[in-house]
PDB file of C-alpha atoms in Angstrom:
ATOM      1  CA  MET A  85      -0.146   0.015  -0.021  1.00 81.00           C
ATOM      2  CA  LYS A  86       1.726   3.042  -1.305  1.00 89.00           C
ATOM      3  CA  SER A  87       1.663   6.067   1.125  1.00 93.00           C
ATOM      4  CA  PRO A  88       0.177   9.184  -0.515  1.00 94.00           C
ATOM      5  CA  LEU A  89       2.354  11.369   1.336  1.00 93.00           C
ATOM      6  CA  PRO A  90       6.068  11.844   0.000  1.00 93.00           C
ATOM      7  CA  VAL A  91       9.152  11.139   2.044  1.00 94.00           C
ATOM      8  CA  ARG A  92       9.911  14.327   4.213  1.00 93.00           C
ATOM      9  CA  ASN A  93      13.504  14.885   5.595  1.00 92.00           C
ATOM     10  CA  GLY A  94      14.300  11.332   4.738  1.00 94.00           C
ATOM     11  CA  VAL A  95      11.449   9.690   6.701  1.00 94.00           C
ATOM     12  CA  ASN A  96       8.378   7.778   5.388  1.00 93.00           C
ATOM     13  CA  ALA A  97       4.974   9.185   6.424  1.00 93.00           C
ATOM     14  CA  THR A  98       3.511   6.754   9.107  1.00 92.00           C
ATOM     15  CA  ARG A  99       0.215   4.641   8.237  1.00 95.00           C
ATOM     16  CA  LEU A 100      -2.607   4.323  10.887  1.00 95.00           C
ATOM     17  CA  ARG A 101      -5.613   2.104  10.515  1.00 96.00           C
ATOM     18  CA  LEU A 102      -8.767   3.700  11.879  1.00 96.00           C
ATOM     19  CA  PRO A 103     -11.639   1.627  13.329  1.00 95.00           C
ATOM     20  CA  ALA A 104     -14.963   1.342  11.353  1.00 93.00           C
ATOM     21  CA  GLU A 105     -16.912   2.335  14.389  1.00 93.00           C
ATOM     22  CA  GLY A 106     -16.859   3.226  18.018  1.00 93.00           C
ATOM     23  CA  PRO A 107     -17.465   5.841  20.702  1.00 94.00           C
ATOM     24  CA  TRP A 108     -15.670   8.525  18.599  1.00 96.00           C
ATOM     25  CA  ASN A 109     -17.567  10.907  16.180  1.00 95.00           C
ATOM     26  CA  THR A 110     -14.607  11.886  14.103  1.00 95.00           C
ATOM     27  CA  ALA A 111     -11.186  10.446  13.121  1.00 95.00           C
ATOM     28  CA  LEU A 112      -9.595  13.060  15.207  1.00 95.00           C
ATOM     29  CA  GLU A 113     -11.388  12.050  18.285  1.00 95.00           C
ATOM     30  CA  TYR A 114     -10.074   8.628  18.005  1.00 95.00           C
ATOM     31  CA  ILE A 115      -6.530   9.720  17.290  1.00 93.00           C
ATOM     32  CA  LEU A 116      -6.475  11.921  20.187  1.00 93.00           C
ATOM     33  CA  ASP A 117      -7.888   9.069  22.487  1.00 93.00           C
ATOM     34  CA  ARG A 118      -5.376   6.656  21.088  1.00 91.00           C
ATOM     35  CA  PHE A 119      -2.358   9.081  21.545  1.00 88.00           C
ATOM     36  CA  ASP A 120      -3.474  10.722  24.635  1.00 81.00           C
ATOM     37  CA  HIS A 121       0.195  11.038  25.822  1.00 74.00           C
ATOM     38  CA  VAL A 122       0.927  13.343  22.763  1.00 76.00           C
ATOM     39  CA  ASP A 123       0.158  17.128  22.737  1.00 83.00           C
ATOM     40  CA  PRO A 124      -3.470  17.277  21.701  1.00 86.00           C
ATOM     41  CA  GLU A 125      -3.170  20.721  20.094  1.00 88.00           C
ATOM     42  CA  GLY A 126      -0.154  19.717  18.120  1.00 87.00           C
ATOM     43  CA  ILE A 127      -2.280  16.669  16.696  1.00 89.00           C
ATOM     44  CA  GLY A 128      -5.121  19.077  15.836  1.00 90.00           C
ATOM     45  CA  GLU A 129      -2.650  21.310  14.000  1.00 91.00           C
ATOM     46  CA  ARG A 130      -1.517  18.375  11.835  1.00 90.00           C
ATOM     47  CA  PHE A 131      -5.066  18.188  10.598  1.00 93.00           C
ATOM     48  CA  ASP A 132      -5.318  21.881   9.927  1.00 94.00           C
ATOM     49  CA  ARG A 133      -2.017  21.964   7.998  1.00 92.00           C
ATOM     50  CA  GLY A 134      -3.525  19.267   5.639  1.00 92.00           C
ATOM     51  CA  GLU A 135      -0.657  16.748   6.907  1.00 92.00           C
ATOM     52  CA  VAL A 136      -3.265  13.726   7.595  1.00 95.00           C
ATOM     53  CA  VAL A 137      -4.461  12.213   4.497  1.00 96.00           C
ATOM     54  CA  ALA A 138      -6.203   9.081   3.195  1.00 96.00           C
ATOM     55  CA  LEU A 139      -5.256   6.438   0.883  1.00 94.00           C
ATOM     56  CA  GLY A 140      -6.595   8.279  -2.094  1.00 92.00           C
ATOM     57  CA  GLY A 141      -4.737  11.522  -0.910  1.00 93.00           C
ATOM     58  CA  GLU A 142      -7.937  12.964   0.411  1.00 95.00           C
ATOM     59  CA  VAL A 143      -6.936  15.594   3.091  1.00 96.00           C
ATOM     60  CA  LEU A 144      -8.805  14.955   6.671  1.00 95.00           C
ATOM     61  CA  SER A 145     -10.152  17.728   8.540  1.00 95.00           C
ATOM     62  CA  ARG A 146     -11.063  18.060  12.300  1.00 95.00           C
ATOM     63  CA  SER A 147     -14.656  17.069  11.461  1.00 95.00           C
ATOM     64  CA  THR A 148     -13.934  14.058   9.049  1.00 96.00           C
ATOM     65  CA  PRO A 149     -16.193  11.477  10.462  1.00 95.00           C
ATOM     66  CA  LEU A 150     -14.977   7.956  11.782  1.00 95.00           C
ATOM     67  CA  GLY A 151     -15.710   5.373   9.266  1.00 93.00           C
ATOM     68  CA  GLU A 152     -15.031   7.454   6.321  1.00 94.00           C
ATOM     69  CA  HIS A 153     -11.451   6.082   5.659  1.00 95.00           C
ATOM     70  CA  THR A 154      -9.770   2.978   6.922  1.00 95.00           C
ATOM     71  CA  PHE A 155      -6.175   4.141   6.555  1.00 96.00           C
ATOM     72  CA  VAL A 156      -4.520   7.446   7.007  1.00 96.00           C
ATOM     73  CA  TRP A 157      -0.861   8.678   6.794  1.00 95.00           C
ATOM     74  CA  TYR A 158       0.704  11.414   8.826  1.00 92.00           C
ATOM     75  CA  TYR A 159       4.048  12.786   9.494  1.00 89.00           C
ATOM     76  CA  ARG A 160       5.253  12.081  12.968  1.00 83.00           C
ATOM     77  CA  GLU A 161       7.166  14.668  15.136  1.00 81.00           C
ATOM     78  CA  LEU A 162      10.749  13.687  14.812  1.00 83.00           C
ATOM     79  CA  PRO A 163      12.841  13.416  18.126  1.00 82.00           C
ATOM     80  CA  VAL A 164      15.892  15.771  18.439  1.00 87.00           C
ATOM     81  CA  GLU A 165      19.036  13.687  17.725  1.00 91.00           C
ATOM     82  CA  THR A 166      22.546  14.256  18.303  1.00 93.00           C
ATOM     83  CA  ARG A 167      24.556  13.170  15.445  1.00 94.00           C
ATOM     84  CA  LEU A 168      26.465   9.937  16.119  1.00 96.00           C
ATOM     85  CA  PRO A 169      30.218  10.368  15.724  1.00 96.00           C
ATOM     86  CA  VAL A 170      30.439   7.721  12.870  1.00 97.00           C
ATOM     87  CA  GLU A 171      30.188   8.090   9.130  1.00 97.00           C
ATOM     88  CA  LEU A 172      28.910   6.000   6.006  1.00 97.00           C
ATOM     89  CA  ASP A 173      31.328   5.141   3.176  1.00 98.00           C
ATOM     90  CA  ILE A 174      29.836   4.835  -0.328  1.00 98.00           C
ATOM     91  CA  LEU A 175      31.490   1.899  -2.147  1.00 98.00           C
ATOM     92  CA  HIS A 176      29.198   1.928  -5.120  1.00 97.00           C
ATOM     93  CA  GLN A 177      26.427   3.732  -6.791  1.00 97.00           C
ATOM     94  CA  ASP A 178      24.411   3.254  -9.907  1.00 96.00           C
ATOM     95  CA  ASP A 179      20.949   3.681 -11.304  1.00 96.00           C
ATOM     96  CA  HIS A 180      19.838   0.646  -9.271  1.00 97.00           C
ATOM     97  CA  LEU A 181      22.031  -0.109  -6.334  1.00 97.00           C
ATOM     98  CA  LEU A 182      23.861   1.926  -3.689  1.00 98.00           C
ATOM     99  CA  VAL A 183      26.284  -0.107  -1.514  1.00 98.00           C
ATOM    100  CA  VAL A 184      27.910   1.352   1.492  1.00 98.00           C
ATOM    101  CA  ASP A 185      30.207   0.451   4.467  1.00 98.00           C
ATOM    102  CA  LYS A 186      27.994   0.862   7.530  1.00 98.00           C
ATOM    103  CA  PRO A 187      29.928   1.737  10.760  1.00 98.00           C
ATOM    104  CA  HIS A 188      29.394   0.254  13.978  1.00 98.00           C
ATOM    105  CA  PHE A 189      26.617   1.977  16.207  1.00 97.00           C
ATOM    106  CA  LEU A 190      24.549   3.319  13.334  1.00 98.00           C
ATOM    107  CA  PRO A 191      21.146   1.732  12.800  1.00 97.00           C
ATOM    108  CA  THR A 192      20.052   0.346   9.157  1.00 97.00           C
ATOM    109  CA  THR A 193      16.603   1.935   9.535  1.00 95.00           C
ATOM    110  CA  PRO A 194      14.864   4.389  11.907  1.00 92.00           C
ATOM    111  CA  GLY A 195      13.734   2.958  15.193  1.00 86.00           C
ATOM    112  CA  GLY A 196      13.284   3.856  18.901  1.00 83.00           C
ATOM    113  CA  MET A 197      15.559   6.960  19.613  1.00 87.00           C
ATOM    114  CA  TYR A 198      17.345   6.724  16.162  1.00 92.00           C
ATOM    115  CA  VAL A 199      15.272   8.312  13.285  1.00 92.00           C
ATOM    116  CA  ALA A 200      17.606  10.771  11.506  1.00 92.00           C
ATOM    117  CA  GLU A 201      20.500   9.009  13.018  1.00 96.00           C
ATOM    118  CA  SER A 202      20.043   5.820  10.878  1.00 97.00           C
ATOM    119  CA  ALA A 203      21.865   4.702   7.524  1.00 98.00           C
ATOM    120  CA  LEU A 204      18.685   5.064   5.525  1.00 97.00           C
ATOM    121  CA  VAL A 205      17.690   8.479   6.560  1.00 97.00           C
ATOM    122  CA  ARG A 206      21.246   9.925   6.397  1.00 97.00           C
ATOM    123  CA  LEU A 207      21.687   8.700   2.720  1.00 98.00           C
ATOM    124  CA  ARG A 208      18.141   9.644   1.560  1.00 97.00           C
ATOM    125  CA  VAL A 209      18.958  13.243   2.758  1.00 96.00           C
ATOM    126  CA  GLU A 210      22.486  13.499   1.767  1.00 97.00           C
ATOM    127  CA  LEU A 211      22.024  11.877  -1.641  1.00 97.00           C
ATOM    128  CA  ASP A 212      18.559  13.240  -2.410  1.00 96.00           C
ATOM    129  CA  LEU A 213      17.245   9.864  -2.929  1.00 97.00           C
ATOM    130  CA  PRO A 214      13.719   9.615  -1.310  1.00 95.00           C
ATOM    131  CA  ASP A 215      12.972   6.241  -2.750  1.00 94.00           C
ATOM    132  CA  LEU A 216      16.007   4.543  -1.257  1.00 97.00           C
ATOM    133  CA  ILE A 217      15.281   1.189   0.482  1.00 96.00           C
ATOM    134  CA  PRO A 218      17.610  -1.201   2.015  1.00 97.00           C
ATOM    135  CA  MET A 219      17.652  -4.641   0.549  1.00 96.00           C
ATOM    136  CA  HIS A 220      19.030  -6.320   4.075  1.00 96.00           C
ATOM    137  CA  ARG A 221      19.819  -5.185   7.472  1.00 95.00           C
ATOM    138  CA  LEU A 222      22.673  -5.138   9.701  1.00 96.00           C
ATOM    139  CA  ASP A 223      22.375  -4.628  13.527  1.00 94.00           C
ATOM    140  CA  ARG A 224      23.134  -1.189  14.987  1.00 95.00           C
ATOM    141  CA  MET A 225      26.348  -2.609  16.636  1.00 96.00           C
ATOM    142  CA  THR A 226      27.460  -4.551  13.347  1.00 98.00           C
ATOM    143  CA  ALA A 227      29.605  -2.848  10.663  1.00 98.00           C
ATOM    144  CA  GLY A 228      30.025  -3.505   7.079  1.00 98.00           C
ATOM    145  CA  ILE A 229      28.620  -4.075   3.682  1.00 98.00           C
ATOM    146  CA  LEU A 230      24.946  -2.712   3.297  1.00 98.00           C
ATOM    147  CA  MET A 231      23.003  -2.752   0.205  1.00 98.00           C
ATOM    148  CA  PHE A 232      20.269  -0.428  -1.026  1.00 98.00           C
ATOM    149  CA  SER A 233      17.675  -0.422  -3.809  1.00 97.00           C
ATOM    150  CA  VAL A 234      17.723   2.935  -5.708  1.00 97.00           C
ATOM    151  CA  ASP A 235      15.054   2.325  -8.502  1.00 96.00           C
ATOM    152  CA  PRO A 236      11.449   1.084  -7.377  1.00 95.00           C
ATOM    153  CA  GLU A 237      11.156  -0.425 -10.912  1.00 96.00           C
ATOM    154  CA  THR A 238      14.084  -3.109 -10.269  1.00 97.00           C
ATOM    155  CA  ARG A 239      13.633  -3.446  -6.774  1.00 96.00           C
ATOM    156  CA  GLY A 240      11.642  -6.572  -6.957  1.00 96.00           C
ATOM    157  CA  ALA A 241      14.448  -8.401  -8.956  1.00 96.00           C
ATOM    158  CA  TYR A 242      16.829  -7.735  -6.226  1.00 96.00           C
ATOM    159  CA  GLN A 243      14.373  -8.781  -3.478  1.00 96.00           C
ATOM    160  CA  LEU A 244      13.968 -11.921  -5.149  1.00 96.00           C
ATOM    161  CA  LEU A 245      17.727 -12.701  -4.817  1.00 95.00           C
ATOM    162  CA  PHE A 246      17.317 -12.493  -0.996  1.00 93.00           C
ATOM    163  CA  GLU A 247      14.127 -14.327  -0.780  1.00 93.00           C
ATOM    164  CA  ASN A 248      15.507 -17.199  -2.684  1.00 93.00           C
ATOM    165  CA  ARG A 249      18.818 -17.095  -0.940  1.00 91.00           C
ATOM    166  CA  ARG A 250      21.011 -16.522  -3.987  1.00 95.00           C
ATOM    167  CA  ILE A 251      23.152 -13.813  -2.219  1.00 96.00           C
ATOM    168  CA  ARG A 252      26.530 -15.052  -0.720  1.00 97.00           C
ATOM    169  CA  LYS A 253      27.501 -13.298   2.297  1.00 97.00           C
ATOM    170  CA  GLU A 254      30.582 -13.495   4.262  1.00 98.00           C
ATOM    171  CA  TYR A 255      31.465 -12.050   7.780  1.00 98.00           C
ATOM    172  CA  ARG A 256      34.492 -11.607   9.951  1.00 98.00           C
ATOM    173  CA  ALA A 257      34.529 -11.732  13.623  1.00 98.00           C
ATOM    174  CA  VAL A 258      36.945 -11.460  16.469  1.00 98.00           C
ATOM    175  CA  ALA A 259      36.444 -14.111  19.235  1.00 98.00           C
ATOM    176  CA  PRO A 260      38.529 -16.400  21.665  1.00 97.00           C
ATOM    177  CA  VAL A 261      40.125 -19.615  20.365  1.00 96.00           C
ATOM    178  CA  ARG A 262      39.173 -23.073  21.372  1.00 95.00           C
ATOM    179  CA  PRO A 263      41.849 -25.461  19.971  1.00 94.00           C
ATOM    180  CA  ASP A 264      39.580 -28.608  20.497  1.00 94.00           C
ATOM    181  CA  LEU A 265      37.308 -27.498  17.791  1.00 95.00           C
ATOM    182  CA  GLU A 266      40.116 -27.299  14.959  1.00 94.00           C
ATOM    183  CA  LEU A 267      38.259 -24.708  13.042  1.00 95.00           C
ATOM    184  CA  ASP A 268      41.703 -23.654  11.362  1.00 91.00           C
ATOM    185  CA  ALA A 269      41.780 -27.239   9.914  1.00 93.00           C
ATOM    186  CA  ALA A 270      38.138 -27.539   8.825  1.00 95.00           C
ATOM    187  CA  PRO A 271      34.985 -25.451   8.815  1.00 97.00           C
ATOM    188  CA  LEU A 272      32.174 -26.314  11.254  1.00 97.00           C
ATOM    189  CA  ASP A 273      28.640 -26.299  10.193  1.00 97.00           C
ATOM    190  CA  VAL A 274      26.319 -24.912  13.126  1.00 97.00           C
ATOM    191  CA  ARG A 275      22.524 -25.533  12.899  1.00 97.00           C
ATOM    192  CA  SER A 276      20.177 -24.757  15.372  1.00 97.00           C
ATOM    193  CA  ARG A 277      16.544 -23.542  16.098  1.00 97.00           C
ATOM    194  CA  ILE A 278      16.534 -19.876  16.875  1.00 96.00           C
ATOM    195  CA  VAL A 279      13.375 -17.868  18.125  1.00 95.00           C
ATOM    196  CA  LYS A 280      13.153 -14.100  19.002  1.00 90.00           C
ATOM    197  CA  SER A 281      10.271 -12.367  20.432  1.00 86.00           C
ATOM    198  CA  ARG A 282       9.246  -8.735  19.788  1.00 81.00           C
ATOM    199  CA  THR A 283       8.943  -8.499  23.562  1.00 80.00           C
ATOM    200  CA  TYR A 284      12.243  -9.700  24.505  1.00 85.00           C
ATOM    201  CA  LEU A 285      15.601  -8.424  23.917  1.00 86.00           C
ATOM    202  CA  LEU A 286      17.563 -11.727  23.192  1.00 92.00           C
ATOM    203  CA  ALA A 287      17.261 -14.420  20.506  1.00 93.00           C
ATOM    204  CA  GLN A 288      17.270 -18.006  21.856  1.00 93.00           C
ATOM    205  CA  GLU A 289      18.093 -21.302  20.777  1.00 94.00           C
ATOM    206  CA  VAL A 290      15.423 -23.881  21.469  1.00 94.00           C
ATOM    207  CA  GLU A 291      14.337 -27.587  20.867  1.00 95.00           C
ATOM    208  CA  GLY A 292      13.041 -28.382  17.406  1.00 96.00           C
ATOM    209  CA  PRO A 293      14.135 -28.509  13.544  1.00 97.00           C
ATOM    210  CA  ALA A 294      16.925 -26.282  12.769  1.00 97.00           C
ATOM    211  CA  ASN A 295      15.942 -23.062  10.990  1.00 96.00           C
ATOM    212  CA  THR A 296      19.448 -21.570  11.086  1.00 97.00           C
ATOM    213  CA  HIS A 297      22.689 -22.446   9.518  1.00 97.00           C
ATOM    214  CA  THR A 298      26.047 -20.985   9.767  1.00 98.00           C
ATOM    215  CA  THR A 299      29.630 -22.245   8.445  1.00 98.00           C
ATOM    216  CA  VAL A 300      32.304 -20.988  11.182  1.00 98.00           C
ATOM    217  CA  SER A 301      35.996 -21.212  10.145  1.00 97.00           C
ATOM    218  CA  LEU A 302      39.219 -19.964  11.827  1.00 98.00           C
ATOM    219  CA  LEU A 303      41.411 -17.560   9.310  1.00 97.00           C
ATOM    220  CA  ASP A 304      44.070 -16.606  11.826  1.00 97.00           C
ATOM    221  CA  GLN A 305      45.176 -16.601  15.468  1.00 95.00           C
ATOM    222  CA  ARG A 306      47.165 -14.203  17.776  1.00 94.00           C
ATOM    223  CA  ASP A 307      47.632 -15.454  21.323  1.00 89.00           C
ATOM    224  CA  ASP A 308      44.147 -16.559  22.511  1.00 91.00           C
ATOM    225  CA  ARG A 309      42.058 -14.653  20.222  1.00 95.00           C
ATOM    226  CA  GLY A 310      41.140 -15.727  16.544  1.00 97.00           C
ATOM    227  CA  LEU A 311      39.839 -13.964  13.281  1.00 98.00           C
ATOM    228  CA  TYR A 312      36.887 -16.005  12.042  1.00 98.00           C
ATOM    229  CA  ARG A 313      35.029 -16.415   8.797  1.00 98.00           C
ATOM    230  CA  LEU A 314      31.328 -16.711   9.411  1.00 98.00           C
ATOM    231  CA  GLN A 315      29.235 -17.814   6.365  1.00 98.00           C
ATOM    232  CA  PRO A 316      25.404 -17.480   7.105  1.00 97.00           C
ATOM    233  CA  HIS A 317      23.220 -19.586   4.996  1.00 96.00           C
ATOM    234  CA  THR A 318      20.064 -18.183   6.867  1.00 94.00           C
ATOM    235  CA  GLY A 319      19.367 -14.695   7.994  1.00 92.00           C
ATOM    236  CA  LYS A 320      17.761 -14.841  11.599  1.00 93.00           C
ATOM    237  CA  THR A 321      18.252 -12.107  13.858  1.00 92.00           C
ATOM    238  CA  HIS A 322      21.385 -12.386  16.074  1.00 95.00           C
ATOM    239  CA  GLN A 323      22.056 -15.545  14.522  1.00 97.00           C
ATOM    240  CA  LEU A 324      25.809 -15.400  14.008  1.00 98.00           C
ATOM    241  CA  ARG A 325      26.300 -13.844  17.572  1.00 97.00           C
ATOM    242  CA  LEU A 326      24.236 -16.517  19.128  1.00 97.00           C
ATOM    243  CA  HIS A 327      25.987 -19.389  17.172  1.00 98.00           C
ATOM    244  CA  MET A 328      29.445 -18.080  18.316  1.00 98.00           C
ATOM    245  CA  ALA A 329      28.307 -17.673  21.840  1.00 97.00           C
ATOM    246  CA  SER A 330      26.903 -21.311  21.678  1.00 96.00           C
ATOM    247  CA  LEU A 331      30.276 -22.762  20.732  1.00 97.00           C
ATOM    248  CA  GLY A 332      31.955 -20.843  23.588  1.00 96.00           C
ATOM    249  CA  LEU A 333      33.406 -18.067  21.355  1.00 97.00           C
ATOM    250  CA  GLY A 334      31.400 -14.978  22.271  1.00 97.00           C
ATOM    251  CA  ILE A 335      32.346 -12.287  19.876  1.00 98.00           C
ATOM    252  CA  ILE A 336      34.507  -9.587  21.615  1.00 98.00           C
ATOM    253  CA  ASN A 337      32.603  -6.718  22.978  1.00 97.00           C
ATOM    254  CA  ASP A 338      29.198  -8.386  22.469  1.00 97.00           C
ATOM    255  CA  PRO A 339      26.795  -6.913  25.172  1.00 95.00           C
ATOM    256  CA  PHE A 340      24.249  -9.429  24.805  1.00 95.00           C
ATOM    257  CA  TYR A 341      25.832 -13.020  24.281  1.00 96.00           C
ATOM    258  CA  PRO A 342      26.719 -15.280  25.834  1.00 94.00           C
ATOM    259  CA  ILE A 343      25.832 -12.926  28.841  1.00 93.00           C
ATOM    260  CA  LEU A 344      23.393  -9.775  28.814  1.00 93.00           C
ATOM    261  CA  HIS A 345      25.352  -6.898  30.127  1.00 92.00           C
ATOM    262  CA  PRO A 346      23.415  -3.942  31.928  1.00 92.00           C
ATOM    263  CA  GLN A 347      22.395  -1.271  29.369  1.00 89.00           C
ATOM    264  CA  ALA A 348      25.224   1.371  29.272  1.00 91.00           C
ATOM    265  CA  PRO A 349      26.031   4.349  26.900  1.00 92.00           C
ATOM    266  CA  ASP A 350      27.733   3.421  23.768  1.00 94.00           C
ATOM    267  CA  ASP A 351      31.526   2.984  23.915  1.00 95.00           C
ATOM    268  CA  TYR A 352      33.078   3.989  20.564  1.00 96.00           C
ATOM    269  CA  ALA A 353      36.353   2.601  21.552  1.00 95.00           C
ATOM    270  CA  ARG A 354      34.965  -0.942  22.128  1.00 96.00           C
ATOM    271  CA  PRO A 355      32.677  -1.786  19.116  1.00 97.00           C
ATOM    272  CA  LEU A 356      31.385  -5.257  18.643  1.00 98.00           C
ATOM    273  CA  GLN A 357      33.884  -7.286  16.724  1.00 98.00           C
ATOM    274  CA  LEU A 358      31.510  -8.404  13.813  1.00 98.00           C
ATOM    275  CA  LEU A 359      31.986  -7.208  10.368  1.00 98.00           C
ATOM    276  CA  ALA A 360      29.810  -7.913   7.259  1.00 98.00           C
ATOM    277  CA  HIS A 361      32.900  -8.444   4.940  1.00 98.00           C
ATOM    278  CA  SER A 362      31.452  -9.103   1.601  1.00 98.00           C
ATOM    279  CA  ILE A 363      28.368  -9.761  -0.406  1.00 98.00           C
ATOM    280  CA  SER A 364      28.352 -11.394  -3.947  1.00 98.00           C
ATOM    281  CA  PHE A 365      25.555 -12.275  -6.339  1.00 97.00           C
ATOM    282  CA  THR A 366      24.737 -12.583 -10.048  1.00 97.00           C
ATOM    283  CA  ASP A 367      23.053  -9.237 -11.038  1.00 96.00           C
ATOM    284  CA  PRO A 368      19.503  -9.841 -12.112  1.00 96.00           C
ATOM    285  CA  VAL A 369      19.311  -6.748 -14.232  1.00 94.00           C
ATOM    286  CA  ASP A 370      22.546  -7.157 -16.326  1.00 93.00           C
ATOM    287  CA  GLY A 371      23.497 -10.598 -15.341  1.00 95.00           C
ATOM    288  CA  SER A 372      26.938  -9.555 -14.331  1.00 96.00           C
ATOM    289  CA  ASP A 373      28.870 -10.875 -11.287  1.00 97.00           C
ATOM    290  CA  ARG A 374      28.894  -8.596  -8.494  1.00 97.00           C
ATOM    291  CA  CYS A 375      31.148  -8.760  -5.252  1.00 97.00           C
ATOM    292  CA  PHE A 376      31.421  -5.870  -2.889  1.00 98.00           C
ATOM    293  CA  THR A 377      33.934  -5.976  -0.044  1.00 98.00           C
ATOM    294  CA  SER A 378      34.121  -3.941   3.075  1.00 98.00           C
ATOM    295  CA  GLY A 379      37.101  -1.770   3.534  1.00 97.00           C
ATOM    296  CA  LEU A 380      36.450  -1.609   7.210  1.00 97.00           C
ATOM    297  CA  THR A 381      38.638  -3.711   9.730  1.00 96.00           C
ATOM    298  CA  LEU A 382      38.242  -5.113  13.143  1.00 97.00           C
ATOM    299  CA  LYS A 383      40.108  -3.165  15.611  1.00 94.00           C
ATOM    300  CA  GLU A 384      41.045  -6.126  18.121  1.00 94.00           C
ATOM    301  CA  PHE A 385      42.695  -7.872  15.043  1.00 93.00           C
ATOM    302  CA  ALA A 386      43.806  -4.987  13.015  1.00 83.00           C
TER     303      ALA A 386
END
């Protein structure tokens, strides 16, 4: 369902579903009741400015009856954000794709306290590309290769690559070494069932058929730390971090696994030692072989 409102300041308008009926006479009354923690006059002023619209572009007024529209869109008030002291590097840009090196600590998309301070919004604003959409996501604490679609006309072809698992990804991680695993001699395939609730911070491994698969190998070793190649064959949230922790190889500076640490301000001197190192695929538009490699390094093994 396409928004009738354009992207503004790099951020999409928010969609809201209205009930067909209820104790409210107007759409405004319902919205005021639902968002009673928000400044009511400010909400009313959005109606006055024509910033609340229906699917067909119809502008709602303060008196628009409830039930006249099912979905409405509006611009939310953005929080005041301090710019994070990290920067994106553009690795490739053409008419279809934008590929960047995302730094640690910057989220891929808006969420929570980070809206303008997300890779998506920064790039939309700085490059004047309002139609930009990420093809995949990296955790806020993970750095490395992040690919975006520039052109809505070819977006579906690239989305199918991810849906059909025709994208090859490699990560690098720094973690302790377990000599007994002999990961320098032969890769280890880790398979498990991972679930993650929207209401719980951590992902968990549970009994049942495996829905995740990661290949782990040791590339280099310095004293008791190793540089690992991680090849995810599935893409569950926190899969790599959890699989490494389950092997007794918790990634250096991971605040979640294997032990959840108390929430603390970001320590930019101690980023999670996980990097999306490369991504490769056959381009569905021109048939060429594509491979993008990160220019970033992991400081604990630099």
